[in-house]
mmCIF file of C-alpha atoms in Angstrom:
data_model
loop_
_atom_site.group_PDB
_atom_site.id
_atom_site.type_symbol
_atom_site.label_atom_id
_atom_site.label_comp_id
_atom_site.label_asym_id
_atom_site.label_seq_id
_atom_site.Cartn_x
_atom_site.Cartn_y
_atom_site.Cartn_z
ATOM 1 C CA UNK A 1 1.230 2.339 -34.431
ATOM 2 C CA UNK A 2 2.943 1.545 -30.598
ATOM 3 C CA UNK A 3 5.987 -0.475 -30.444
ATOM 4 C CA UNK A 4 3.703 -2.471 -28.242
ATOM 5 C CA UNK A 5 0.980 -2.738 -29.951
ATOM 6 C CA UNK A 6 2.929 -4.420 -32.810
ATOM 7 C CA UNK A 7 4.427 -7.104 -29.910
ATOM 8 C CA UNK A 8 0.445 -7.951 -29.262
ATOM 9 C CA UNK A 9 -0.072 -8.198 -32.745
ATOM 10 C CA UNK A 10 1.979 -10.539 -34.120
ATOM 11 C CA UNK A 11 1.943 -12.736 -30.585
ATOM 12 C CA UNK A 12 -2.032 -13.179 -31.932
ATOM 13 C CA UNK A 13 -0.644 -13.275 -35.092
ATOM 14 C CA UNK A 14 0.804 -15.855 -34.317
ATOM 15 C CA UNK A 15 -1.434 -18.710 -33.636
ATOM 16 C CA UNK A 16 -4.694 -16.566 -34.522
ATOM 17 C CA UNK A 17 -7.129 -19.121 -33.941
ATOM 18 C CA UNK A 18 -5.458 -19.997 -30.627
ATOM 19 C CA UNK A 19 -7.100 -18.462 -27.914
ATOM 20 C CA UNK A 20 -5.536 -16.286 -24.937
ATOM 21 C CA UNK A 21 -5.899 -14.577 -21.881
ATOM 22 C CA UNK A 22 -5.055 -11.195 -20.904
ATOM 23 C CA UNK A 23 -1.282 -12.236 -18.514
ATOM 24 C CA UNK A 24 -0.566 -14.833 -21.203
ATOM 25 C CA UNK A 25 -0.504 -12.650 -24.170
ATOM 26 C CA UNK A 26 1.759 -9.279 -22.128
ATOM 27 C CA UNK A 27 4.468 -12.431 -21.263
ATOM 28 C CA UNK A 28 4.489 -13.348 -24.599
ATOM 29 C CA UNK A 29 4.551 -9.889 -26.119
ATOM 30 C CA UNK A 30 7.157 -9.102 -23.120
ATOM 31 C CA UNK A 31 5.444 -6.574 -21.602
ATOM 32 C CA UNK A 32 5.047 -5.915 -17.734
ATOM 33 C CA UNK A 33 2.468 -7.619 -16.483
ATOM 34 C CA UNK A 34 -0.535 -5.507 -15.694
ATOM 35 C CA UNK A 35 -0.486 -3.126 -19.091
ATOM 36 C CA UNK A 36 -2.018 -5.001 -21.300
ATOM 37 C CA UNK A 37 -5.537 -4.575 -20.922
ATOM 38 C CA UNK A 38 -5.357 -0.913 -22.557
ATOM 39 C CA UNK A 39 -4.035 -2.311 -26.346
ATOM 40 C CA UNK A 40 -6.449 -4.776 -26.303
ATOM 41 C CA UNK A 41 -9.543 -2.915 -25.393
ATOM 42 C CA UNK A 42 -8.339 -0.747 -27.807
ATOM 43 C CA UNK A 43 -7.597 -3.115 -30.053
ATOM 44 C CA UNK A 44 -11.201 -5.379 -29.782
ATOM 45 C CA UNK A 45 -12.812 -1.540 -29.884
ATOM 46 C CA UNK A 46 -11.479 -1.292 -33.789
ATOM 47 C CA UNK A 47 -13.271 -5.076 -33.824
ATOM 48 C CA UNK A 48 -9.801 -6.606 -34.757
ATOM 49 C CA UNK A 49 -9.984 -8.490 -31.551
ATOM 50 C CA UNK A 50 -12.980 -10.592 -30.025
ATOM 51 C CA UNK A 51 -12.976 -12.316 -26.734
ATOM 52 C CA UNK A 52 -15.675 -14.290 -24.546
ATOM 53 C CA UNK A 53 -15.636 -15.490 -20.929
ATOM 54 C CA UNK A 54 -14.108 -18.851 -20.506
ATOM 55 C CA UNK A 55 -15.932 -21.514 -19.733
ATOM 56 C CA UNK A 56 -15.993 -22.675 -16.381
ATOM 57 C CA UNK A 57 -18.598 -21.645 -13.215
ATOM 58 C CA UNK A 58 -16.358 -19.728 -11.159
ATOM 59 C CA UNK A 59 -18.327 -21.020 -8.189
ATOM 60 C CA UNK A 60 -16.839 -24.865 -8.712
ATOM 61 C CA UNK A 61 -13.985 -23.799 -9.493
ATOM 62 C CA UNK A 62 -13.031 -21.785 -6.816
ATOM 63 C CA UNK A 63 -11.756 -18.577 -9.078
ATOM 64 C CA UNK A 64 -12.828 -15.981 -11.463
ATOM 65 C CA UNK A 65 -13.357 -16.712 -14.911
ATOM 66 C CA UNK A 66 -10.208 -15.728 -17.610
ATOM 67 C CA UNK A 67 -11.165 -13.391 -20.609
ATOM 68 C CA UNK A 68 -10.532 -14.648 -23.545
ATOM 69 C CA UNK A 69 -8.585 -13.244 -26.850
ATOM 70 C CA UNK A 70 -8.419 -13.588 -30.388
ATOM 71 C CA UNK A 71 -7.905 -11.514 -33.411
ATOM 72 C CA UNK A 72 -11.223 -11.793 -35.571
ATOM 73 C CA UNK A 73 -11.140 -12.797 -38.982
ATOM 74 C CA UNK A 74 -11.182 -8.811 -41.025
ATOM 75 C CA UNK A 75 -8.349 -8.344 -37.530
ATOM 76 C CA UNK A 76 -5.848 -11.239 -39.107
ATOM 77 C CA UNK A 77 -6.063 -9.125 -42.017
ATOM 78 C CA UNK A 78 -6.230 -5.619 -40.780
ATOM 79 C CA UNK A 79 -3.222 -7.199 -38.486
ATOM 80 C CA UNK A 80 -1.287 -8.300 -41.132
ATOM 81 C CA UNK A 81 -1.138 -5.418 -42.828
ATOM 82 C CA UNK A 82 -0.415 -2.720 -40.470
ATOM 83 C CA UNK A 83 2.748 -4.863 -39.388
ATOM 84 C CA UNK A 84 3.302 -5.160 -42.522
ATOM 85 C CA UNK A 85 3.431 -1.314 -43.797
ATOM 86 C CA UNK A 86 5.180 -0.756 -40.084
ATOM 87 C CA UNK A 87 8.494 -2.982 -40.798
ATOM 88 C CA UNK A 88 8.289 -1.097 -44.970
ATOM 89 C CA UNK A 89 8.061 1.970 -43.106
ATOM 90 C CA UNK A 90 10.886 0.951 -40.429
ATOM 91 C CA UNK A 91 12.839 -0.291 -43.340
ATOM 92 C CA UNK A 92 12.256 2.501 -45.701
ATOM 93 C CA UNK A 93 13.403 5.022 -42.743
ATOM 94 C CA UNK A 94 16.496 2.908 -42.656
ATOM 95 C CA UNK A 95 17.102 2.350 -46.393
ATOM 96 C CA UNK A 96 14.944 4.439 -47.922
ATOM 97 C CA UNK A 97 15.553 2.858 -52.118
ATOM 98 C CA UNK A 98 14.185 -0.564 -49.928
ATOM 99 C CA UNK A 99 10.844 0.806 -48.630
ATOM 100 C CA UNK A 100 9.046 1.700 -52.155
ATOM 101 C CA UNK A 101 11.151 -1.242 -54.017
ATOM 102 C CA UNK A 102 12.608 1.516 -55.873
ATOM 103 C CA UNK A 103 16.723 1.504 -56.403
ATOM 104 C CA UNK B 1 -7.797 20.981 1.291
ATOM 105 C CA UNK B 2 -8.620 17.707 3.405
ATOM 106 C CA UNK B 3 -6.595 16.236 5.917
ATOM 107 C CA UNK B 4 -7.352 12.967 3.752
ATOM 108 C CA UNK B 5 -4.989 15.055 0.224
ATOM 109 C CA UNK B 6 -2.889 16.622 2.996
ATOM 110 C CA UNK B 7 -1.581 13.631 3.393
ATOM 111 C CA UNK B 8 -1.834 11.829 0.034
ATOM 112 C CA UNK B 9 0.783 14.633 -0.777
ATOM 113 C CA UNK B 10 3.168 14.312 2.080
ATOM 114 C CA UNK B 11 2.855 10.567 1.743
ATOM 115 C CA UNK B 12 4.186 11.073 -2.170
ATOM 116 C CA UNK B 13 6.733 13.528 -1.023
ATOM 117 C CA UNK B 14 7.798 10.582 1.415
ATOM 118 C CA UNK B 15 8.334 8.212 -0.966
ATOM 119 C CA UNK B 16 10.127 10.764 -3.309
ATOM 120 C CA UNK B 17 12.795 11.071 -0.555
ATOM 121 C CA UNK B 18 12.694 7.980 -0.291
ATOM 122 C CA UNK B 19 13.664 6.857 -3.443
ATOM 123 C CA UNK B 20 16.115 9.559 -3.513
ATOM 124 C CA UNK B 21 17.969 7.578 -0.603
ATOM 125 C CA UNK B 22 19.628 5.721 -3.841
ATOM 126 C CA UNK B 23 20.710 2.378 -1.496
ATOM 127 C CA UNK B 24 18.471 0.063 -3.318
ATOM 128 C CA UNK B 25 16.195 0.707 -6.322
ATOM 129 C CA UNK B 26 11.874 -0.357 -5.578
ATOM 130 C CA UNK B 27 9.978 -0.450 -8.900
ATOM 131 C CA UNK B 28 6.724 -0.800 -6.515
ATOM 132 C CA UNK B 29 7.489 2.624 -5.651
ATOM 133 C CA UNK B 30 7.728 4.540 -8.665
ATOM 134 C CA UNK B 31 4.581 2.846 -9.440
ATOM 135 C CA UNK B 32 2.939 3.805 -6.000
ATOM 136 C CA UNK B 33 4.425 6.679 -6.437
ATOM 137 C CA UNK B 34 2.545 7.668 -9.947
ATOM 138 C CA UNK B 35 -0.465 5.785 -8.632
ATOM 139 C CA UNK B 36 -0.673 8.095 -5.650
ATOM 140 C CA UNK B 37 -0.071 11.586 -7.312
ATOM 141 C CA UNK B 38 -2.777 10.198 -10.219
ATOM 142 C CA UNK B 39 -5.538 9.778 -7.650
ATOM 143 C CA UNK B 40 -4.929 12.501 -5.537
ATOM 144 C CA UNK B 41 -3.914 9.177 -2.401
ATOM 145 C CA UNK B 42 -6.830 8.348 -2.349
ATOM 146 C CA UNK B 43 -7.513 4.378 -0.999
ATOM 147 C CA UNK B 44 -3.914 3.774 -1.729
ATOM 148 C CA UNK B 45 -2.761 4.798 2.081
ATOM 149 C CA UNK B 46 -3.633 1.047 2.375
ATOM 150 C CA UNK B 47 -1.275 -0.460 -0.265
ATOM 151 C CA UNK B 48 1.650 1.957 1.401
ATOM 152 C CA UNK B 49 1.339 1.504 4.531
ATOM 153 C CA UNK B 50 1.336 -2.362 3.500
ATOM 154 C CA UNK B 51 4.301 -2.089 1.354
ATOM 155 C CA UNK B 52 6.542 0.218 3.994
ATOM 156 C CA UNK B 53 5.389 -2.014 6.151
ATOM 157 C CA UNK B 54 6.683 -5.270 4.630
ATOM 158 C CA UNK B 55 9.887 -3.194 4.128
ATOM 159 C CA UNK B 56 10.445 -2.424 8.029
ATOM 160 C CA UNK B 57 10.078 -5.197 8.626
ATOM 161 C CA UNK B 58 12.715 -6.832 6.589
ATOM 162 C CA UNK B 59 14.893 -4.592 7.742
ATOM 163 C CA UNK B 60 18.170 -6.663 8.742
ATOM 164 C CA UNK B 61 19.476 -3.326 10.461
ATOM 165 C CA UNK B 62 19.108 -0.429 13.346
ATOM 166 C CA UNK B 63 18.269 3.359 12.807
ATOM 167 C CA UNK B 64 22.517 4.152 13.516
ATOM 168 C CA UNK B 65 24.012 1.515 11.367
ATOM 169 C CA UNK B 66 26.563 3.712 9.452
ATOM 170 C CA UNK B 67 25.633 5.060 5.927
ATOM 171 C CA UNK B 68 21.481 3.706 6.574
ATOM 172 C CA UNK B 69 20.677 5.998 8.960
ATOM 173 C CA UNK B 70 19.081 8.210 6.446
ATOM 174 C CA UNK B 71 17.123 5.707 4.736
ATOM 175 C CA UNK B 72 15.757 3.699 7.681
ATOM 176 C CA UNK B 73 14.513 7.322 9.361
ATOM 177 C CA UNK B 74 12.811 8.086 5.186
ATOM 178 C CA UNK B 75 11.214 4.404 5.469
ATOM 179 C CA UNK B 76 9.942 5.283 9.586
ATOM 180 C CA UNK B 77 8.678 9.366 8.230
ATOM 181 C CA UNK B 78 7.070 7.499 4.967
ATOM 182 C CA UNK B 79 4.637 4.801 7.298
ATOM 183 C CA UNK B 80 3.807 7.636 9.770
ATOM 184 C CA UNK B 81 2.213 9.392 6.309
ATOM 185 C CA UNK B 82 0.426 6.446 5.073
ATOM 186 C CA UNK B 83 -0.734 5.844 8.509
ATOM 187 C CA UNK B 84 -1.661 9.185 8.787
ATOM 188 C CA UNK B 85 -3.605 8.959 5.787
ATOM 189 C CA UNK B 86 -4.928 6.353 6.424
ATOM 190 C CA UNK B 87 -6.537 7.575 9.293
ATOM 191 C CA UNK B 88 -7.503 11.059 7.575
ATOM 192 C CA UNK B 89 -9.542 8.506 5.127
ATOM 193 C CA UNK B 90 -11.394 6.266 7.498
ATOM 194 C CA UNK B 91 -12.180 10.197 9.408
ATOM 195 C CA UNK B 92 -13.388 11.709 6.643
ATOM 196 C CA UNK B 93 -16.014 9.059 5.834
ATOM 197 C CA UNK B 94 -15.651 7.131 10.013
ATOM 198 C CA UNK B 95 -16.505 4.346 8.066
ATOM 199 C CA UNK B 96 -14.812 0.626 7.016
ATOM 200 C CA UNK B 97 -12.863 0.616 4.116
ATOM 201 C CA UNK B 98 -15.656 -0.888 1.848
ATOM 202 C CA UNK B 99 -17.726 2.053 3.964
ATOM 203 C CA UNK B 100 -15.215 4.281 2.612
ATOM 204 C CA UNK B 101 -14.913 2.301 -1.624
ATOM 205 C CA UNK B 102 -18.843 2.393 -1.798
ATOM 206 C CA UNK B 103 -19.876 5.268 0.289
ATOM 207 C CA UNK B 104 -17.438 7.893 -0.519
ATOM 208 C CA UNK B 105 -15.269 7.627 -3.274
ATOM 209 C CA UNK B 106 -17.354 4.864 -5.247
ATOM 210 C CA UNK B 107 -20.687 7.313 -5.602
ATOM 211 C CA UNK B 108 -21.291 7.654 -8.587
ATOM 212 C CA UNK B 109 -20.235 3.636 -9.154
ATOM 213 C CA UNK B 110 -23.955 2.353 -8.508
ATOM 214 C CA UNK B 111 -24.793 -1.367 -7.741
ATOM 215 C CA UNK B 112 -22.330 -2.758 -9.128
ATOM 216 C CA UNK B 113 -19.183 -1.755 -7.668
ATOM 217 C CA UNK B 114 -20.711 -1.562 -4.285
ATOM 218 C CA UNK B 115 -20.476 -5.399 -4.925
ATOM 219 C CA UNK B 116 -17.206 -5.733 -6.224
ATOM 220 C CA UNK B 117 -15.794 -3.541 -3.353
ATOM 221 C CA UNK B 118 -17.517 -5.955 -0.434
ATOM 222 C CA UNK B 119 -16.791 -8.787 -1.889
ATOM 223 C CA UNK B 120 -13.211 -8.154 -2.382
ATOM 224 C CA UNK B 121 -12.683 -6.594 0.808
ATOM 225 C CA UNK B 122 -14.316 -10.115 2.243
ATOM 226 C CA UNK B 123 -17.466 -8.103 3.715
ATOM 227 C CA UNK B 124 -19.291 -10.438 2.918
ATOM 228 C CA UNK B 125 -19.797 -14.312 1.658
ATOM 229 C CA UNK B 126 -18.459 -13.873 -2.321
ATOM 230 C CA UNK B 127 -20.397 -14.809 -5.092
ATOM 231 C CA UNK B 128 -17.694 -16.021 -7.197
ATOM 232 C CA UNK B 129 -15.975 -18.215 -4.091
ATOM 233 C CA UNK B 130 -13.179 -16.592 -4.501
ATOM 234 C CA UNK B 131 -11.127 -16.600 -1.469
ATOM 235 C CA UNK B 132 -12.626 -19.816 -0.784
ATOM 236 C CA UNK B 133 -9.535 -20.189 -3.525
ATOM 237 C CA UNK B 134 -5.868 -20.658 -1.618
ATOM 238 C CA UNK B 135 -4.093 -18.679 -4.763
ATOM 239 C CA UNK B 136 -6.248 -16.167 -4.202
ATOM 240 C CA UNK B 137 -4.383 -13.045 -3.941
ATOM 241 C CA UNK B 138 -4.310 -10.876 -0.322
ATOM 242 C CA UNK B 139 -6.675 -8.082 1.099
ATOM 243 C CA UNK B 140 -3.540 -5.456 -0.328
ATOM 244 C CA UNK B 141 -3.384 -6.046 -4.179
ATOM 245 C CA UNK B 142 -7.867 -6.955 -3.745
ATOM 246 C CA UNK B 143 -7.865 -3.705 -2.999
ATOM 247 C CA UNK B 144 -5.614 -2.208 -5.587
ATOM 248 C CA UNK B 145 -7.660 -4.448 -8.114
ATOM 249 C CA UNK B 146 -11.256 -3.083 -6.989
ATOM 250 C CA UNK B 147 -9.689 0.736 -7.255
ATOM 251 C CA UNK B 148 -7.745 0.002 -11.130
ATOM 252 C CA UNK B 149 -11.821 -1.216 -11.313
ATOM 253 C CA UNK B 150 -13.336 1.903 -9.975
ATOM 254 C CA UNK B 151 -11.972 3.268 -11.876
ATOM 255 C CA UNK B 152 -13.515 2.791 -15.341
ATOM 256 C CA UNK B 153 -16.456 3.645 -16.300
ATOM 257 C CA UNK B 154 -19.686 1.918 -14.855
ATOM 258 C CA UNK B 155 -20.451 -0.123 -17.646
ATOM 259 C CA UNK B 156 -17.469 -2.040 -17.271
ATOM 260 C CA UNK B 157 -16.346 -2.108 -13.723
ATOM 261 C CA UNK B 158 -17.319 -5.984 -13.215
ATOM 262 C CA UNK B 159 -15.701 -7.547 -16.417
ATOM 263 C CA UNK B 160 -13.132 -5.876 -15.889
ATOM 264 C CA UNK B 161 -12.408 -6.837 -12.130
ATOM 265 C CA UNK B 162 -13.072 -9.807 -13.477
ATOM 266 C CA UNK B 163 -10.594 -10.088 -15.103
ATOM 267 C CA UNK B 164 -8.060 -8.510 -13.405
ATOM 268 C CA UNK B 165 -8.259 -10.440 -10.418
ATOM 269 C CA UNK B 166 -8.107 -13.607 -13.158
ATOM 270 C CA UNK B 167 -4.666 -12.704 -13.932
ATOM 271 C CA UNK B 168 -3.655 -11.616 -10.790
ATOM 272 C CA UNK B 169 -3.938 -14.588 -9.644
ATOM 273 C CA UNK B 170 -1.686 -16.167 -11.848
ATOM 274 C CA UNK B 171 0.935 -14.016 -11.529
ATOM 275 C CA UNK B 172 3.157 -15.325 -8.836
ATOM 276 C CA UNK B 173 2.898 -13.957 -4.769
ATOM 277 C CA UNK B 174 6.154 -12.100 -4.925
ATOM 278 C CA UNK B 175 5.142 -10.408 -8.103
ATOM 279 C CA UNK B 176 1.329 -9.654 -7.691
ATOM 280 C CA UNK B 177 1.809 -6.594 -5.762
ATOM 281 C CA UNK B 178 3.452 -4.781 -9.038
ATOM 282 C CA UNK B 179 0.852 -6.269 -10.624
ATOM 283 C CA UNK B 180 -1.350 -4.362 -8.436
ATOM 284 C CA UNK B 181 -0.171 -1.262 -9.045
ATOM 285 C CA UNK B 182 0.723 -1.588 -13.093
ATOM 286 C CA UNK B 183 -3.333 -2.453 -13.320
ATOM 287 C CA UNK B 184 -3.591 1.018 -10.817
ATOM 288 C CA UNK B 185 -1.417 3.374 -13.044
ATOM 289 C CA UNK B 186 -2.710 1.894 -16.910
ATOM 290 C CA UNK B 187 -6.459 2.408 -15.959
ATOM 291 C CA UNK B 188 -7.203 5.863 -16.802
ATOM 292 C CA UNK B 189 -5.127 4.167 -20.516
ATOM 293 C CA UNK B 190 -7.554 1.833 -20.366
ATOM 294 C CA UNK B 191 -10.527 4.169 -19.173
ATOM 295 C CA UNK B 192 -9.775 6.488 -21.811
ATOM 296 C CA UNK B 193 -10.300 3.739 -24.824
ATOM 297 C CA UNK B 194 -12.918 2.155 -22.835
ATOM 298 C CA UNK B 195 -14.605 5.810 -22.876
ATOM 299 C CA UNK B 196 -13.424 6.692 -26.558
ATOM 300 C CA UNK B 197 -14.636 3.838 -27.992
ATOM 301 C CA UNK B 198 -17.931 4.690 -26.305
ATOM 302 C CA UNK B 199 -18.075 8.076 -28.439
ATOM 303 C CA UNK B 200 -17.300 7.003 -31.455
ATOM 304 C CA UNK B 201 -19.667 4.446 -31.092
ATOM 305 C CA UNK B 202 -22.032 7.304 -30.351
ATOM 306 C CA UNK B 203 -21.438 8.981 -33.134
ATOM 307 C CA UNK B 204 -21.824 6.622 -36.237
ATOM 308 C CA UNK B 205 -25.417 6.452 -34.548
#
């Protein structure tokens, strides 16, 4: 899992029930604006993310609708497990004895 | 090779030369150059010309300023090539930018892309009325968003065009050009993600 994907998942896992739009997620994750959509598309294709249009009428509001994302129920569990595995692997690389719990 | 392709290559080289002057660092130039390379120059001439014109307007020194002669000349050359590319594209398509988007480079895109590009270029009233929005991005950014959406598979263009525009609208004005260029630069990666997922879905049937 790439570092940008991990950063995005951490943001989404902060409050899994909260819906956020792309720019909001990339700002919170510290990614360059405009680079988030490929990551969101991959996660959505995996079924980890759900998305929906903002419920406003663009004609009334005079602006385009935002697309909101949040983790799916499966996504919450899978993303949490994936991040835990990634952390354990990273820790294992730094201190091999710690990753598996053996000394 | 068409005259547009030749102009695109010249402009790419001119931008590289501009960067090599190392007088200042322009992050936008990296995106512009990368994007020009990826799309063989098509359709970004207008963005390049606008960007270079903006830089020339901001210059506070003349062509003979000590230490800055090379940069000044590189900027002028880049402008000439950007204008040549624009002219070549118009000559190729014998249409306006909108016509060019729809008739030539977006010919496989179908009606929905024609609608998006016409809307973004302001050639007809927008069904989303977004041009009336005082925070709406300028025409160069709108064209870049149209290009980013055009790169995507046909069934995804309308969705992402609207999503890109909604995000772009909330970016501070002075950062919008860079944001829009990054959207274009990342569009190929997004296209790959969307295409792969479609292929996987097909396999599972």
